[in-house]
GROMACS .gro file of C-alpha atoms in nm:
model
  474
    1MET     CA    1   8.877  23.128  -5.943
    2GLU     CA    2   9.012  22.784  -5.827
    3TYR     CA    3   9.097  22.901  -5.486
    4ASP     CA    4   8.762  23.073  -5.429
    5THR     CA    5   8.534  22.968  -5.128
    6LYS     CA    6   8.194  22.772  -5.223
    7THR     CA    7   8.006  23.026  -4.998
    8PRO     CA    8   7.784  23.254  -5.236
    9ALA     CA    9   7.942  23.602  -5.285
   10SER     CA   10   7.781  23.944  -5.319
   11GLU     CA   11   7.637  23.995  -5.665
   12THR     CA   12   7.533  24.336  -5.846
   13GLY     CA   13   7.204  24.195  -5.930
   14ASP     CA   14   7.112  24.131  -5.563
   15LYS     CA   15   6.846  24.416  -5.492
   16ALA     CA   16   6.879  24.364  -5.124
   17SER     CA   17   7.261  24.435  -5.122
   18PHE     CA   18   7.496  24.731  -5.130
   19ALA     CA   19   7.632  24.578  -5.442
   20SER     CA   20   7.317  24.700  -5.632
   21ILE     CA   21   7.309  25.036  -5.478
   22SER     CA   22   7.687  25.055  -5.586
   23VAL     CA   23   7.647  24.983  -5.935
   24GLY     CA   24   7.335  25.189  -5.967
   25SER     CA   25   7.432  25.506  -5.764
   26ARG     CA   26   7.770  25.515  -5.648
   27TRP     CA   27   7.981  25.421  -5.935
   28PRO     CA   28   7.833  25.671  -6.200
   29VAL     CA   29   7.899  25.940  -5.955
   30ILE     CA   30   8.265  25.834  -5.909
   31VAL     CA   31   8.302  25.799  -6.309
   32THR     CA   32   8.157  26.153  -6.333
   33GLY     CA   33   8.411  26.295  -6.107
   34ALA     CA   34   8.675  26.134  -6.306
   35ILE     CA   35   8.547  26.314  -6.609
   36ASP     CA   36   8.515  26.652  -6.430
   37ASP     CA   37   8.891  26.597  -6.313
   38VAL     CA   38   9.026  26.536  -6.663
   39HIS     CA   39   8.837  26.810  -6.813
   40LYS     CA   40   8.970  27.063  -6.560
   41ALA     CA   41   9.327  26.920  -6.614
   42ILE     CA   42   9.283  26.980  -6.997
   43GLY     CA   43   9.179  27.328  -6.938
   44LYS     CA   44   9.528  27.396  -6.811
   45LEU     CA   45   9.728  27.260  -7.085
   46ASP     CA   46   9.886  27.405  -7.397
   47ASP     CA   47  10.020  27.085  -7.528
   48ALA     CA   48   9.800  26.992  -7.826
   49ASP     CA   49   9.910  26.617  -7.824
   50LYS     CA   50   9.843  26.594  -7.429
   51ILE     CA   51   9.503  26.771  -7.485
   52ALA     CA   52   9.411  26.524  -7.753
   53GLU     CA   53   9.485  26.215  -7.545
   54GLY     CA   54   9.294  26.388  -7.246
   55LYS     CA   55   8.992  26.448  -7.472
   56LYS     CA   56   8.993  26.062  -7.565
   57ILE     CA   57   9.037  25.966  -7.213
   58THR     CA   58   8.729  26.180  -7.136
   59GLU     CA   59   8.525  26.021  -7.416
   60GLN     CA   60   8.626  25.683  -7.309
   61LEU     CA   61   8.514  25.748  -6.944
   62VAL     CA   62   8.208  25.885  -7.079
   63ALA     CA   63   8.141  25.561  -7.269
   64LEU     CA   64   8.225  25.376  -6.958
   65LYS     CA   65   7.953  25.563  -6.751
   66TYR     CA   66   7.687  25.484  -7.038
   67GLU     CA   67   7.783  25.126  -7.044
   68MET     CA   68   7.730  25.090  -6.659
   69GLN     CA   69   7.401  25.295  -6.645
   70HIS     CA   70   7.250  25.079  -6.941
   71ASN     CA   71   7.373  24.737  -6.816
   72ARG     CA   72   7.580  24.666  -7.103
   73GLU     CA   73   7.825  24.366  -7.135
   74LEU     CA   74   8.155  24.422  -6.957
   75LYS     CA   75   8.421  24.468  -7.221
   76ARG     CA   76   8.773  24.307  -7.231
   77ILE     CA   77   9.049  24.544  -7.097
   78ASP     CA   78   9.264  24.671  -7.351
   79GLU     CA   79   9.632  24.528  -7.333
   80ASP     CA   80   9.842  24.823  -7.182
   81GLY     CA   81  10.154  24.645  -7.093
   82PHE     CA   82  10.085  24.495  -6.756
   83GLU     CA   83  10.023  24.129  -6.716
   84ASP     CA   84   9.717  24.174  -6.500
   85ALA     CA   85   9.500  24.291  -6.795
   86ALA     CA   86   9.536  23.934  -6.934
   87ALA     CA   87   9.429  23.794  -6.581
   88TYR     CA   88   9.119  24.013  -6.572
   89ASN     CA   89   9.014  23.905  -6.930
   90LYS     CA   90   9.066  23.548  -6.864
   91GLU     CA   91   8.831  23.580  -6.550
   92LEU     CA   92   8.581  23.766  -6.729
   93GLU     CA   93   8.569  23.484  -6.986
   94GLN     CA   94   8.558  23.225  -6.716
   95ARG     CA   95   8.237  23.405  -6.573
   96GLY     CA   96   8.067  23.282  -6.876
   97PRO     CA   97   7.881  23.476  -7.181
   98ASP     CA   98   7.650  23.781  -7.128
   99VAL     CA   99   7.842  23.917  -6.801
  100ARG     CA  100   7.685  24.258  -6.744
  101TRP     CA  101   7.736  24.534  -6.501
  102HIS     CA  102   7.413  24.450  -6.317
  103ASN     CA  103   7.450  24.065  -6.292
  104VAL     CA  104   7.796  23.987  -6.196
  105ASN     CA  105   8.022  23.943  -5.882
  106TRP     CA  106   8.032  24.257  -5.681
  107LEU     CA  107   8.398  24.241  -5.587
  108PHE     CA  108   8.530  24.136  -5.948
  109CYS     CA  109   8.309  24.399  -6.103
  110GLU     CA  110   8.433  24.697  -5.887
  111CYS     CA  111   8.801  24.606  -5.932
  112TYR     CA  112   8.711  24.559  -6.300
  113LEU     CA  113   8.594  24.920  -6.288
  114TYR     CA  114   8.917  25.066  -6.164
  115ARG     CA  115   9.148  24.857  -6.336
  116ARG     CA  116   8.944  24.958  -6.672
  117ILE     CA  117   8.951  25.330  -6.583
  118ASN     CA  118   9.360  25.280  -6.531
  119SER     CA  119   9.372  25.129  -6.868
  120PHE     CA  120   9.261  25.437  -7.045
  121PHE     CA  121   9.554  25.636  -6.903
  122GLN     CA  122   9.816  25.359  -6.948
  123ALA     CA  123   9.735  25.355  -7.334
  124THR     CA  124   9.875  25.709  -7.366
  125GLN     CA  125  10.196  25.864  -7.410
  126HIS     CA  126  10.127  26.178  -7.154
  127TRP     CA  127   9.898  26.052  -6.897
  128LYS     CA  128  10.030  25.720  -6.786
  129GLY     CA  129  10.115  25.838  -6.453
  130TYR     CA  130   9.818  26.063  -6.393
  131ASP     CA  131   9.618  26.007  -6.082
  132VAL     CA  132   9.261  26.093  -6.159
  133PHE     CA  133   9.159  26.090  -5.784
  134ALA     CA  134   9.452  26.286  -5.649
  135ARG     CA  135   9.282  26.637  -5.633
  136GLN     CA  136   8.999  26.474  -5.405
  137LYS     CA  137   9.253  26.305  -5.174
  138ILE     CA  138   9.442  26.630  -5.130
  139ASP     CA  139   9.126  26.855  -5.061
  140THR     CA  140   8.980  26.598  -4.825
  141PHE     CA  141   9.323  26.591  -4.627
  142ARG     CA  142   9.310  26.967  -4.600
  143SER     CA  143   8.959  26.963  -4.495
  144SER     CA  144   9.073  26.707  -4.209
  145ARG     CA  145   9.283  26.987  -4.058
  146PRO     CA  146   9.112  26.992  -3.716
  147ALA     CA  147   9.172  26.641  -3.647
  148VAL     CA  148   9.517  26.645  -3.826
  149LEU     CA  149   9.621  26.916  -3.585
  150GLU     CA  150   9.478  26.758  -3.265
  151LEU     CA  151   9.666  26.422  -3.347
  152ALA     CA  152   9.996  26.610  -3.431
  153ALA     CA  153   9.975  26.754  -3.068
  154ARG     CA  154   9.882  26.413  -2.906
  155TYR     CA  155  10.160  26.236  -3.112
  156LYS     CA  156  10.420  26.495  -3.009
  157GLU     CA  157  10.331  26.458  -2.664
  158ILE     CA  158  10.343  26.076  -2.658
  159ILE     CA  159  10.656  26.036  -2.853
  160GLU     CA  160  10.854  26.296  -2.644
  161LYS     CA  161  10.754  26.105  -2.337
  162ILE     CA  162  10.865  25.791  -2.486
  163GLN     CA  163  11.207  25.933  -2.597
  164SER     CA  164  11.244  26.079  -2.247
  165GLY     CA  165  11.147  25.753  -2.069
  166GLU     CA  166  10.863  25.889  -1.894
  167GLY     CA  167  10.646  25.614  -1.775
  168VAL     CA  168  10.483  25.525  -2.130
  169THR     CA  169  10.650  25.239  -2.190
  170GLN     CA  170  10.730  25.150  -1.804
  171ASN     CA  171  10.386  25.116  -1.702
  172GLU     CA  172  10.196  24.828  -1.857
  173GLU     CA  173   9.844  24.961  -1.793
  174ALA     CA  174   9.948  25.297  -1.953
  175GLU     CA  175  10.089  25.127  -2.240
  176LYS     CA  176   9.785  24.913  -2.307
  177LEU     CA  177   9.567  25.225  -2.294
  178ILE     CA  178   9.794  25.418  -2.530
  179PHE     CA  179   9.813  25.107  -2.779
  180THR     CA  180   9.444  25.093  -2.764
  181GLU     CA  181   9.416  25.470  -2.837
  182MET     CA  182   9.658  25.449  -3.112
  183PHE     CA  183   9.482  25.152  -3.297
  184GLU     CA  184   9.145  25.304  -3.255
  185VAL     CA  185   9.248  25.655  -3.415
  186CYS     CA  186   9.394  25.415  -3.695
  187LEU     CA  187   9.054  25.225  -3.717
  188TRP     CA  188   8.806  25.527  -3.709
  189GLY     CA  189   9.043  25.709  -3.961
  190ASN     CA  190   8.887  25.483  -4.209
  191ALA     CA  191   8.571  25.667  -4.195
  192THR     CA  192   8.673  25.919  -4.455
  193ASP     CA  193   8.662  25.688  -4.774
  194LEU     CA  194   8.606  25.889  -5.068
  195SER     CA  195   8.450  25.613  -5.264
  196LEU     CA  196   8.182  25.608  -5.023
  197LEU     CA  197   8.141  25.973  -4.936
  198THR     CA  198   8.032  26.095  -5.252
  199ASN     CA  199   7.756  26.326  -5.092
  200MET     CA  200   7.926  26.447  -4.789
  201SER     CA  201   8.041  26.813  -4.729
  202TYR     CA  202   8.374  26.900  -4.567
  203GLU     CA  203   8.187  26.983  -4.245
  204ASP     CA  204   8.034  26.645  -4.245
  205ILE     CA  205   8.381  26.483  -4.288
  206GLN     CA  206   8.527  26.677  -3.990
  207LYS     CA  207   8.242  26.538  -3.776
  208LEU     CA  208   8.377  26.169  -3.814
  209GLN     CA  209   8.713  26.281  -3.691
  210GLY     CA  210   8.863  26.388  -3.372
  211GLU     CA  211   8.886  26.252  -3.002
  212LYS     CA  212   8.518  26.321  -2.919
  213ALA     CA  213   8.386  26.122  -3.231
  214ARG     CA  214   8.614  25.830  -3.169
  215LYS     CA  215   8.522  25.821  -2.778
  216ALA     CA  216   8.144  25.792  -2.886
  217ALA     CA  217   8.228  25.525  -3.130
  218GLU     CA  218   8.410  25.303  -2.908
  219GLN     CA  219   8.090  25.104  -2.814
  220ASN     CA  220   8.031  25.048  -3.166
  221ILE     CA  221   8.338  24.793  -3.210
  222LEU     CA  222   8.140  24.469  -3.246
  223ALA     CA  223   8.444  24.252  -3.212
  224ASN     CA  224   8.756  24.362  -3.055
  225ASP     CA  225   9.072  24.145  -3.057
  226LEU     CA  226   9.310  24.443  -2.967
  227PRO     CA  227   9.426  24.301  -2.638
  228ALA     CA  228   9.531  23.981  -2.837
  229ALA     CA  229   9.718  24.185  -3.089
  230TYR     CA  230   9.884  24.377  -2.791
  231GLU     CA  231   9.986  24.050  -2.612
  232LEU     CA  232  10.135  23.903  -2.952
  233LEU     CA  233  10.361  24.208  -3.024
  234LYS     CA  234  10.441  24.236  -2.661
  235LYS     CA  235  10.533  23.870  -2.641
  236ALA     CA  236  10.776  23.909  -2.964
  237GLN     CA  237  10.945  24.206  -2.790
  238ALA     CA  238  10.982  24.028  -2.458
  239GLU     CA  239  11.132  23.743  -2.631
  240GLY     CA  240  11.412  23.954  -2.745
  241LYS     CA  241  11.332  23.878  -3.124
  242LYS     CA  242  11.603  24.096  -3.331
  243GLU     CA  243  11.364  24.174  -3.614
  244ARG     CA  244  11.004  24.242  -3.538
  245GLN     CA  245  10.821  24.341  -3.841
  246VAL     CA  246  10.451  24.503  -3.866
  247SER     CA  247  10.316  24.512  -4.221
  248PHE     CA  248  10.021  24.747  -4.310
  249VAL     CA  249   9.831  24.654  -4.611
  250LEU     CA  250   9.693  25.016  -4.680
  251ASP     CA  251   9.346  25.133  -4.751
  252ASN     CA  252   9.286  25.534  -4.797
  253ALA     CA  253   9.537  25.817  -4.869
  254GLY     CA  254   9.488  26.154  -4.688
  255PHE     CA  255   9.365  26.160  -4.343
  256GLU     CA  256   9.355  25.756  -4.302
  257LEU     CA  257   9.728  25.738  -4.432
  258TYR     CA  258   9.815  26.019  -4.191
  259VAL     CA  259   9.686  25.801  -3.874
  260ASP     CA  260   9.860  25.490  -4.028
  261MET     CA  261  10.181  25.685  -4.026
  262ILE     CA  262  10.095  25.798  -3.673
  263LEU     CA  263  10.028  25.418  -3.556
  264ALA     CA  264  10.353  25.315  -3.739
  265GLY     CA  265  10.554  25.578  -3.564
  266TYR     CA  266  10.421  25.495  -3.229
  267LEU     CA  267  10.484  25.113  -3.267
  268LEU     CA  268  10.849  25.191  -3.363
  269ALA     CA  269  10.894  25.441  -3.104
  270THR     CA  270  10.788  25.194  -2.835
  271GLY     CA  271  10.977  24.898  -2.986
  272LEU     CA  272  10.676  24.696  -3.030
  273ALA     CA  273  10.790  24.696  -3.397
  274THR     CA  274  11.161  24.744  -3.534
  275GLN     CA  275  11.035  24.797  -3.889
  276VAL     CA  276  10.707  24.879  -4.055
  277ILE     CA  277  10.630  24.798  -4.397
  278LEU     CA  278  10.364  25.028  -4.586
  279ARG     CA  279  10.193  24.839  -4.843
  280PRO     CA  280  10.012  25.055  -5.118
  281LYS     CA  281   9.837  25.018  -5.438
  282SER     CA  282  10.039  25.034  -5.756
  283ILE     CA  283   9.761  25.234  -5.938
  284PRO     CA  284   9.499  25.478  -5.865
  285TRP     CA  285   9.235  25.240  -5.697
  286PHE     CA  286   8.883  25.275  -5.545
  287VAL     CA  287   8.915  25.658  -5.553
  288SER     CA  288   9.114  25.720  -5.239
  289ASP     CA  289   9.362  25.411  -5.193
  290VAL     CA  290   9.711  25.513  -5.141
  291VAL     CA  291   9.956  25.497  -5.413
  292PRO     CA  292  10.317  25.574  -5.359
  293ALA     CA  293  10.274  25.938  -5.459
  294ASP     CA  294  10.033  25.992  -5.191
  295PHE     CA  295  10.309  25.918  -4.916
  296SER     CA  296  10.532  26.183  -5.084
  297ALA     CA  297  10.233  26.439  -5.072
  298LEU     CA  298  10.164  26.359  -4.719
  299LEU     CA  299  10.520  26.416  -4.625
  300SER     CA  300  10.544  26.742  -4.841
  301ALA     CA  301  10.210  26.880  -4.657
  302VAL     CA  302  10.354  26.809  -4.296
  303ALA     CA  303  10.713  26.929  -4.384
  304ASN     CA  304  10.577  27.274  -4.501
  305PRO     CA  305  10.221  27.279  -4.309
  306ARG     CA  306  10.169  27.662  -4.345
  307LYS     CA  307  10.216  27.640  -4.718
  308PHE     CA  308   9.961  27.366  -4.735
  309PHE     CA  309   9.700  27.436  -4.482
  310GLU     CA  310   9.702  27.835  -4.563
  311SER     CA  311   9.685  27.804  -4.937
  312GLN     CA  312   9.347  27.816  -5.072
  313SER     CA  313   9.181  27.512  -5.249
  314GLU     CA  314   9.003  27.568  -5.578
  315ASP     CA  315   8.670  27.568  -5.424
  316GLU     CA  316   8.799  27.845  -5.154
  317LYS     CA  317   8.920  28.042  -5.448
  318LEU     CA  318   8.571  28.020  -5.603
  319GLN     CA  319   8.409  28.100  -5.267
  320ASP     CA  320   8.654  28.387  -5.199
  321LYS     CA  321   8.747  28.201  -4.867
  322THR     CA  322   9.075  28.225  -4.705
  323PRO     CA  323   9.182  27.949  -4.469
  324PRO     CA  324   9.271  28.060  -4.100
  325PRO     CA  325   9.647  28.074  -4.043
  326LEU     CA  326   9.831  27.816  -3.836
  327SER     CA  327   9.954  27.879  -3.479
  328ASP     CA  328  10.327  27.863  -3.407
  329LYS     CA  329  10.239  27.564  -3.183
  330GLU     CA  330  10.043  27.371  -3.463
  331GLU     CA  331  10.313  27.446  -3.722
  332GLU     CA  332  10.576  27.301  -3.463
  333ASP     CA  333  10.373  26.997  -3.393
  334LEU     CA  334  10.345  26.912  -3.745
  335LYS     CA  335  10.694  26.969  -3.830
  336PHE     CA  336  10.791  26.744  -3.518
  337LEU     CA  337  10.582  26.455  -3.676
  338PHE     CA  338  10.759  26.510  -4.037
  339GLN     CA  339  11.117  26.486  -3.873
  340HIS     CA  340  11.025  26.187  -3.666
  341TRP     CA  341  10.885  26.002  -3.974
  342ALA     CA  342  11.149  26.133  -4.197
  343THR     CA  343  11.412  26.000  -3.968
  344LEU     CA  344  11.221  25.648  -3.935
  345HIS     CA  345  11.220  25.654  -4.318
  346ALA     CA  346  11.592  25.739  -4.366
  347GLU     CA  347  11.693  25.477  -4.095
  348GLY     CA  348  11.491  25.192  -4.283
  349GLN     CA  349  11.245  25.141  -4.006
  350LEU     CA  350  10.978  25.282  -4.219
  351THR     CA  351  10.966  25.156  -4.586
  352LEU     CA  352  10.704  25.145  -4.875
  353ARG     CA  353  10.657  24.823  -5.071
  354PRO     CA  354  10.394  24.825  -5.329
  355ASN     CA  355  10.279  24.512  -5.518
  356ARG     CA  356  10.084  24.479  -5.831
  357TYR     CA  357   9.876  24.196  -5.658
  358TRP     CA  358   9.682  24.433  -5.447
  359THR     CA  359   9.515  24.565  -5.753
  360ALA     CA  360   9.428  24.204  -5.865
  361ALA     CA  361   9.064  24.106  -5.929
  362GLY     CA  362   8.987  23.832  -5.677
  363SER     CA  363   8.984  23.788  -5.306
  364PHE     CA  364   9.281  23.703  -5.068
  365TRP     CA  365   9.162  23.340  -5.079
  366ARG     CA  366   9.375  23.321  -5.399
  367LEU     CA  367   9.683  23.515  -5.241
  368PRO     CA  368   9.894  23.199  -5.137
  369GLY     CA  369   9.820  23.019  -5.467
  370GLU     CA  370   9.841  23.316  -5.700
  371ALA     CA  371  10.106  23.514  -5.519
  372PRO     CA  372  10.345  23.283  -5.326
  373GLU     CA  373  10.629  23.542  -5.331
  374LEU     CA  374  10.400  23.797  -5.168
  375HIS     CA  375  10.273  23.540  -4.912
  376GLU     CA  376  10.630  23.432  -4.813
  377ASP     CA  377  10.695  23.809  -4.773
  378LEU     CA  378  10.393  23.868  -4.555
  379LYS     CA  379  10.507  23.569  -4.339
  380GLU     CA  380  10.815  23.771  -4.227
  381ALA     CA  381  10.590  23.994  -4.027
  382GLU     CA  382  10.481  23.958  -3.660
  383LEU     CA  383  10.162  24.125  -3.764
  384VAL     CA  384   9.992  24.223  -4.096
  385ILE     CA  385   9.749  24.470  -4.037
  386PHE     CA  386   9.481  24.478  -4.318
  387LYS     CA  387   9.318  24.837  -4.353
  388GLY     CA  388   8.972  24.903  -4.447
  389ASP     CA  389   8.649  24.765  -4.590
  390LEU     CA  390   8.782  24.654  -4.937
  391ASN     CA  391   9.082  24.464  -4.750
  392TYR     CA  392   8.824  24.302  -4.518
  393ARG     CA  393   8.568  24.208  -4.805
  394LYS     CA  394   8.900  24.045  -4.994
  395LEU     CA  395   8.988  23.865  -4.685
  396VAL     CA  396   8.648  23.701  -4.623
  397ALA     CA  397   8.593  23.667  -5.004
  398ASP     CA  398   8.306  23.901  -4.984
  399ALA     CA  399   8.066  23.613  -4.930
  400TRP     CA  400   7.764  23.569  -4.766
  401TRP     CA  401   7.876  23.398  -4.449
  402ASP     CA  402   7.657  23.373  -4.136
  403PRO     CA  403   7.772  23.656  -3.915
  404THR     CA  404   7.860  23.443  -3.641
  405THR     CA  405   8.121  23.246  -3.866
  406PRO     CA  406   8.470  23.276  -3.718
  407PHE     CA  407   8.706  23.552  -3.875
  408GLN     CA  408   8.982  23.287  -3.900
  409THR     CA  409   8.719  23.059  -4.096
  410ALA     CA  410   8.607  23.315  -4.331
  411ILE     CA  411   8.942  23.408  -4.442
  412GLY     CA  412   9.017  23.061  -4.548
  413PRO     CA  413   9.394  22.997  -4.689
  414MET     CA  414   9.497  23.354  -4.516
  415GLY     CA  415   9.375  23.176  -4.173
  416ALA     CA  416   9.506  22.881  -3.960
  417GLY     CA  417   9.813  22.752  -4.096
  418SER     CA  418   9.888  23.035  -4.341
  419GLY     CA  419  10.187  23.147  -4.159
  420VAL     CA  420  10.055  23.498  -4.151
  421ASN     CA  421   9.910  23.669  -3.833
  422VAL     CA  422   9.621  23.878  -3.983
  423LEU     CA  423   9.460  24.174  -3.816
  424SER     CA  424   9.170  24.348  -3.978
  425LEU     CA  425   9.089  24.709  -3.881
  426ARG     CA  426   8.746  24.782  -4.057
  427THR     CA  427   8.454  25.031  -4.042
  428CYS     CA  428   8.178  24.829  -4.203
  429LYS     CA  429   8.063  24.959  -4.526
  430ALA     CA  430   7.939  24.654  -4.709
  431ASP     CA  431   7.710  24.367  -4.628
  432VAL     CA  432   7.955  24.114  -4.541
  433VAL     CA  433   8.043  24.063  -4.175
  434VAL     CA  434   8.174  23.772  -3.964
  435GLY     CA  435   8.278  23.713  -3.607
  436ILE     CA  436   8.006  23.892  -3.421
  437PRO     CA  437   7.811  23.738  -3.128
  438ALA     CA  438   7.487  23.557  -3.220
  439GLY     CA  439   7.171  23.773  -3.224
  440LYS     CA  440   7.365  24.090  -3.292
  441ASP     CA  441   7.314  24.117  -3.669
  442GLU     CA  442   6.927  24.083  -3.572
  443GLU     CA  443   6.951  24.331  -3.297
  444LEU     CA  444   7.114  24.593  -3.528
  445ARG     CA  445   6.867  24.535  -3.811
  446ALA     CA  446   6.594  24.611  -3.596
  447THR     CA  447   6.749  24.958  -3.498
  448GLU     CA  448   6.618  25.271  -3.707
  449GLY     CA  449   6.783  25.254  -4.063
  450GLY     CA  450   6.930  24.907  -3.966
  451GLY     CA  451   6.715  24.723  -4.274
  452GLY     CA  452   6.441  24.575  -4.048
  453ASP     CA  453   6.241  24.323  -4.247
  454SER     CA  454   6.354  24.450  -4.586
  455GLY     CA  455   6.631  24.169  -4.611
  456GLN     CA  456   6.898  24.450  -4.624
  457ARG     CA  457   7.157  24.472  -4.374
  458LYS     CA  458   7.165  24.833  -4.396
  459TRP     CA  459   7.333  24.879  -4.060
  460ALA     CA  460   7.658  24.764  -4.212
  461TRP     CA  461   7.662  25.024  -4.519
  462ASN     CA  462   7.742  25.343  -4.335
  463GLY     CA  463   8.069  25.307  -4.137
  464LYS     CA  464   7.900  25.368  -3.796
  465TRP     CA  465   8.013  25.022  -3.674
  466ALA     CA  466   8.338  24.848  -3.672
  467VAL     CA  467   8.528  24.522  -3.611
  468VAL     CA  468   8.894  24.451  -3.500
  469GLN     CA  469   8.957  24.093  -3.574
  470LEU     CA  470   9.275  23.881  -3.540
  471SER     CA  471   9.352  23.524  -3.696
  472LYS     CA  472   9.690  23.374  -3.581
  473GLY     CA  473   9.814  23.200  -3.850
  474LYS     CA  474  10.162  23.123  -3.741
   0.00000   0.00000   0.00000
């Protein structure tokens, strides 16, 4: 806590904030989903010991939900073999006596929730590596089929043109346009965040994806530093730097990881990067965040697309629905994607580098002081892309900055002089926002559903608005 900003941070007890809605409405739904998932998994088992452990996990999840809904004190996380449990418990003590679900720092509490859930599984013999959210991630990716196919066709077209030398990288204006398109695909892919879309149907999800939706949303990017990011990468390429690394601090699995991979493949194909490092979480996190197994699951899906997209989900079996078959071209497009990614991975240009620090309790204001080796690792990159809302909240310490505060100021020790060029791609799903023009917050609050005079920044809760913000720390 010694590295934290002095600017007040979001608290779960603030009735005007999304934090209050999260603890009161969102989190109980998420825990209920975890209970249902374990219950379904138990129903398919015949190992008595594993069944018994699963039932205990279910009981722990039910108790956790009760504690949350009845505003009990936050309990210590049981020691489960990982050092971060002690760090969480130390911070819990530092936050003082009588720390309850409805009166605590939102960022700490939300991280604590997922770390506590994981401790239930880590304490077992048979469930240690179980991802209680994996089923949801896979089903949601399957439901993203229209946008997945559209982007596969577009990706194949772009990569083949680059490989044949057809103008994509020779015409600077064309290159800038495609660069913008690829990054905006990556930005709006963040719309499908399972920790927030607790009440959305598959049809609703599909409306958030695809070219038409992205074009309509372009005007909703409130701060856009993509041109500066392009110039930064282009300059490194023009100077002939031998190693030009781009790092992705990942957010969601499924469709968002898919578009992250599309952007990574594009950067490597054009030579704007010579290596891409993908940085996932080490444990199941915020429902849909990427863990290493999600990378394998994605590659498996695009390697054998007919098996994945034409097989029935559990819901489809119950409804007696059969997915339509893929066309030969759709299968070919997806297999092209797999081959390109697999080649990049095999050649060491596309690598996975998890780090336990991404699931620590605090903001990234702490990162240089608490994780110096990770900080040095990030300095190796020309650009570090932080994906999504949670990473944004962590960068700016989830604090109540004035919305006109410069992004570089709000990220503190990760900003000027940090040695890290930070690019945040974020669709807004929480109260905090910085680096937007004076008067814009008031203008958006005045729109229908924007919050008005309620004191709530509701416009920033629904993923309709976005920011693309760069801090040059080198």
